[in-house]
Coordinates of C-alpha atoms and ligand atoms in Angstrom, one line a residue:
M1 CA 98.9 97.7 109.8
I2 CA 97.4 100.3 107.6
Y3 CA 93.8 99.1 107.5
E4 CA 91.8 100.3 104.4
E5 CA 88.1 100.3 104.3
G6 CA 88.5 101.4 100.5
P7 CA 87.6 99.7 97.3
M8 CA 89.5 96.7 97.6
R9 CA 87.5 95.7 100.6
L10 CA 84.2 96.7 98.8
A11 CA 85.3 94.4 96.0
A12 CA 86.0 91.4 98.1
L13 CA 82.5 91.9 99.7
M14 CA 80.7 92.0 96.5
V15 CA 82.6 88.9 95.2
T16 CA 81.5 87.2 98.5
L17 CA 78.1 88.4 97.9
L18 CA 77.9 87.3 94.2
M19 CA 79.2 83.8 95.3
A20 CA 76.6 83.6 98.1
L21 CA 74.0 84.3 95.4
A22 CA 75.4 81.7 93.2
G23 CA 75.2 79.2 96.0
T24 CA 79.0 78.6 96.2
A25 CA 80.2 80.7 99.2
S26 CA 80.9 79.3 102.7
A27 CA 82.2 81.1 105.8
D28 CA 85.7 79.9 104.9
D29 CA 85.4 81.2 101.3
R30 CA 85.2 84.7 102.9
V31 CA 88.1 84.3 104.9
V32 CA 90.1 83.5 101.8
D33 CA 88.6 86.5 99.9
D34 CA 89.6 88.7 102.8
R35 CA 93.1 87.6 102.7
M36 CA 93.2 87.9 98.9
A37 CA 91.7 91.6 99.2
D38 CA 94.5 92.1 101.9
D39 CA 97.4 90.8 99.9
R40 CA 96.0 93.3 97.2
V41 CA 95.9 96.2 99.5
A42 CA 99.8 95.2 100.4
D43 CA 100.7 94.8 96.7
D44 CA 98.7 97.5 94.7
R45 CA 99.6 100.3 97.3
V46 CA 96.0 101.6 97.3
V47 CA 95.0 104.8 98.9
G48 CA 96.1 104.6 102.7
G49 CA 98.4 101.9 103.3
E50 CA 101.3 100.9 101.0
R51 CA 104.5 98.7 101.1
V52 CA 107.6 100.8 101.6
S53 CA 111.2 99.6 101.8
I54 CA 113.1 99.0 105.0
E55 CA 116.2 100.7 103.4
D56 CA 114.3 104.1 103.3
H57 CA 113.0 103.5 106.9
P58 CA 115.9 101.9 108.5
W59 CA 115.0 102.7 112.0
V60 CA 111.8 100.9 112.2
V61 CA 112.1 97.5 113.7
Y62 CA 109.7 94.7 114.9
L63 CA 109.7 92.6 118.1
T64 CA 109.3 89.0 118.1
D65 CA 109.0 86.3 120.9
A66 CA 111.6 83.5 120.9
S67 CA 109.6 81.6 118.3
G68 CA 109.6 84.4 115.9
F69 CA 106.1 85.6 116.1
Q70 CA 106.1 89.4 115.5
F71 CA 103.9 91.1 118.2
C72 CA 104.9 94.8 118.1
G73 CA 106.9 97.4 116.3
G74 CA 109.6 99.7 117.6
T75 CA 112.0 102.5 116.6
L76 CA 115.6 102.7 116.5
V77 CA 116.7 106.1 118.4
T78 CA 120.3 105.2 118.8
P79 CA 122.5 102.1 117.7
T80 CA 121.6 100.4 120.8
K81 CA 118.2 101.8 122.0
V82 CA 114.6 101.0 120.6
V83 CA 111.5 103.0 121.9
T84 CA 108.5 100.8 121.9
A85 CA 105.0 100.9 123.6
A86 CA 105.0 100.0 127.4
H87 CA 102.2 97.2 126.7
C88 CA 104.7 95.8 124.1
A89 CA 107.6 95.5 126.8
V90 CA 105.8 95.1 130.3
G91 CA 106.8 91.6 131.6
R92 CA 109.2 90.6 128.9
T93 CA 112.5 89.1 129.2
T94 CA 115.7 89.1 127.6
R95 CA 115.1 85.4 126.8
N96 CA 111.8 85.8 125.1
T97 CA 112.2 89.1 123.1
R98 CA 113.9 89.7 120.0
V99 CA 114.4 92.9 117.9
V100 CA 114.3 92.3 114.0
V101 CA 116.3 95.1 112.4
G102 CA 116.7 95.7 108.5
R103 CA 114.2 93.1 107.5
G104 CA 111.0 94.4 105.6
D105 CA 109.6 91.0 104.6
K106 CA 109.1 88.8 107.7
N107 CA 109.6 85.8 105.5
S108 CA 113.1 86.7 104.4
D109 CA 116.3 86.0 106.3
E110 CA 117.9 89.3 105.6
G111 CA 118.6 91.8 108.3
E112 CA 119.6 91.2 111.9
V113 CA 117.7 89.5 114.8
V114 CA 119.3 91.3 117.9
R115 CA 118.8 90.2 121.5
L116 CA 118.3 92.4 124.4
A117 CA 121.0 93.3 126.9
S118 CA 118.6 93.7 129.7
R119 CA 115.3 93.8 130.6
P120 CA 113.3 96.6 129.0
W121 CA 112.7 99.9 130.8
V122 CA 109.0 100.5 131.1
H123 CA 107.7 103.9 132.1
P124 CA 107.0 103.6 135.9
D125 CA 103.8 105.1 135.9
Y126 CA 102.4 102.7 133.1
V127 CA 99.2 100.8 134.0
A128 CA 97.4 100.4 130.7
A129 CA 97.7 101.6 127.2
D130 CA 94.5 104.0 127.3
R131 CA 95.9 105.4 130.7
G132 CA 98.8 106.8 129.1
D133 CA 102.6 106.6 129.8
D134 CA 102.5 103.8 127.2
I135 CA 106.3 104.0 126.5
A136 CA 109.3 101.8 126.9
V137 CA 112.9 101.5 126.0
L138 CA 114.7 98.4 124.9
T139 CA 118.6 98.1 125.0
L140 CA 120.2 95.8 122.5
R141 CA 123.2 93.8 123.4
D142 CA 124.8 94.6 120.1
A143 CA 124.8 97.9 118.5
V144 CA 123.3 98.0 114.7
D145 CA 124.4 100.0 111.9
Q146 CA 121.0 101.2 110.8
E147 CA 120.3 105.0 111.0
P148 CA 118.2 106.0 114.2
L149 CA 115.5 108.6 114.2
P150 CA 115.9 111.0 117.0
P151 CA 112.9 111.3 119.2
A152 CA 111.0 114.7 119.2
G153 CA 111.4 117.3 121.8
P154 CA 109.9 120.3 123.4
E155 CA 110.9 122.3 120.4
D156 CA 108.7 120.2 118.0
G157 CA 105.3 121.5 119.2
E158 CA 104.4 122.2 115.7
L159 CA 104.5 118.7 114.5
Y160 CA 101.5 118.0 116.6
A161 CA 99.4 120.8 115.2
E162 CA 96.1 119.9 113.8
G163 CA 96.1 118.5 110.3
S164 CA 99.9 118.1 110.5
R165 CA 100.7 115.0 108.5
A166 CA 102.4 112.0 110.1
R167 CA 103.5 108.7 108.7
V168 CA 102.8 105.5 110.7
L169 CA 104.4 102.4 110.0
G170 CA 104.2 98.5 111.0
W171 CA 103.8 94.8 110.1
G172 CA 100.5 94.7 111.9
R173 CA 96.9 93.6 110.8
T174 CA 95.5 95.2 107.6
G175 CA 92.0 95.1 109.2
E176 CA 90.3 94.3 112.3
Q177 CA 89.6 90.7 111.4
A178 CA 92.6 90.4 108.9
P179 CA 95.9 88.7 109.6
A180 CA 98.9 90.8 110.3
S181 CA 101.2 92.0 107.1
R182 CA 104.2 90.1 105.7
Y183 CA 105.7 93.3 104.7
L184 CA 106.5 96.5 106.2
L185 CA 103.5 99.0 105.3
A186 CA 103.0 102.8 105.6
A187 CA 100.4 105.2 105.8
T188 CA 99.9 109.0 106.2
V189 CA 97.4 110.1 108.7
P190 CA 96.7 114.0 109.8
V191 CA 97.2 114.7 113.4
M192 CA 93.7 115.6 115.0
S193 CA 93.2 118.5 117.5
D194 CA 93.2 117.6 121.3
E195 CA 89.5 118.8 121.2
D196 CA 88.7 116.0 118.4
C197 CA 90.8 113.3 120.2
S198 CA 89.1 114.1 123.5
A199 CA 85.7 113.9 121.8
A200 CA 86.5 110.5 120.3
Y201 CA 87.7 109.3 123.7
F202 CA 87.0 110.1 127.2
Q203 CA 90.4 108.6 128.1
Y204 CA 92.5 110.9 125.9
D205 CA 95.1 112.8 127.8
E206 CA 96.5 115.8 125.7
A207 CA 99.7 116.1 127.9
T208 CA 100.9 112.6 127.1
M209 CA 98.9 111.3 124.0
T210 CA 98.2 112.5 120.3
C211 CA 95.7 111.2 117.9
A212 CA 95.5 110.9 114.3
G213 CA 93.3 109.6 111.5
Y214 CA 90.6 110.9 109.0
P215 CA 87.2 111.7 110.6
E216 CA 85.7 109.2 108.3
G217 CA 88.1 106.6 109.1
G218 CA 89.7 104.3 106.5
V219 CA 93.6 104.5 107.3
D220 CA 94.7 103.7 110.7
T221 CA 97.4 101.5 112.7
C222 CA 95.8 98.1 113.8
Q223 CA 96.7 95.2 116.3
G224 CA 100.5 94.4 115.9
D225 CA 101.4 98.0 115.0
S226 CA 101.8 98.9 118.7
G227 CA 105.1 100.2 119.8
G228 CA 105.9 101.3 116.3
P229 CA 106.7 104.8 114.9
M230 CA 104.6 107.7 114.0
V231 CA 106.9 110.1 112.2
A232 CA 107.1 113.5 111.3
G233 CA 109.6 116.4 110.6
G234 CA 112.3 113.4 110.4
K235 CA 111.7 112.9 114.2
L236 CA 109.7 110.0 116.2
I237 CA 106.7 111.9 117.2
G238 CA 104.6 109.1 118.5
V239 CA 104.5 105.5 119.5
T240 CA 101.5 103.3 118.4
S241 CA 99.2 102.9 121.4
W242 CA 95.7 102.1 121.3
G243 CA 92.3 102.8 119.7
E244 CA 89.0 101.6 119.3
G245 CA 89.2 99.0 116.6
C246 CA 91.0 99.9 113.6
A247 CA 90.0 102.7 111.0
R248 CA 86.7 103.2 112.3
E249 CA 84.7 106.4 111.7
G250 CA 85.1 108.8 114.7
K251 CA 87.7 106.4 116.3
P252 CA 91.2 107.7 115.3
G253 CA 94.5 105.9 116.3
V254 CA 96.1 107.1 119.6
Y255 CA 99.8 107.4 120.0
S256 CA 102.1 108.1 123.0
R257 CA 103.3 111.8 122.7
V258 CA 107.0 111.3 122.4
A259 CA 108.0 115.0 123.2
A260 CA 106.3 114.8 126.3
Y261 CA 108.8 112.1 127.3
H262 CA 111.9 114.0 126.4
D263 CA 113.7 114.1 129.7
V264 CA 112.7 110.6 130.8
L265 CA 114.0 109.3 127.3
R266 CA 117.1 111.4 127.5
E267 CA 118.0 109.6 130.8
Q268 CA 117.3 106.1 129.3
L269 CA 119.2 106.8 126.0
D270 CA 122.4 108.3 128.0
S271 CA 122.3 105.3 130.2
Ligands
4AZ301 C1 96.7 97.1 119.0 O1 95.8 96.4 119.5 C2 96.1 98.4 118.4 N1 93.7 101.8 115.7 C3 97.0 99.3 117.9 C4 96.7 100.5 117.3 C5 95.2 100.6 117.3 C6 94.3 99.8 117.9 C7 94.7 98.7 118.5 C8 94.6 101.9 116.7 O2 97.8 97.0 119.1

């Protein structure tokens, strides 16, 4: 997550260019340079994305398959319920889905790996992320101790106001062509107006989506961050859903508008 088209990326490009001029660069060198740049993005906390501790964000979780491969994020909203994206949960079984709780570093063995108690609940109207209703709820077999994050409700309209700042978190890619992050990253993005979201995407639906990012791009969620949290006012206001590429100018990230699903979530969380 947290793509950053900033100075480090530019620096990596310059290095590649200089090496090419010196006759030493190959396509493979370029990949290595990109990786190094991305590591520095994660470690040096440059503008946009930064490493954050899981202890400060105990409700953010990631999903893996049975082999341990991280494919999405999620948010604990009660000790046994995780909100994620429908496109992360559709078709998944209890056998091939794990929820990793309390682990900021994918390579550590801290935290818990929790199994599902049942097949995921997927919003019944879900068809595809850019058609809306990209929301799902997972039920954990064992309750966890981590503090949950309450979902936004109808009273939280101001959290979706234009320019309101939100935090987005995840272990996804740090660039469209970059590998996923080893560490939990976070970034701050401004919520865009429904007009601007609609201008960016014909599929945008203001009733069930919100979008966020800077007009010039540069900070965003990316592949692998899906299902993870968009947070403001101490509440889960969005679920990372879709967008055209990552951090592109004029192409903000799109998030499921959690407040719009208050009643249906209530029903799921109480069941
Ligand atoms: C994805 O493929 C994805 N830039 C997630 C977020 C965004 C784009 C794609 C938003 O999971």
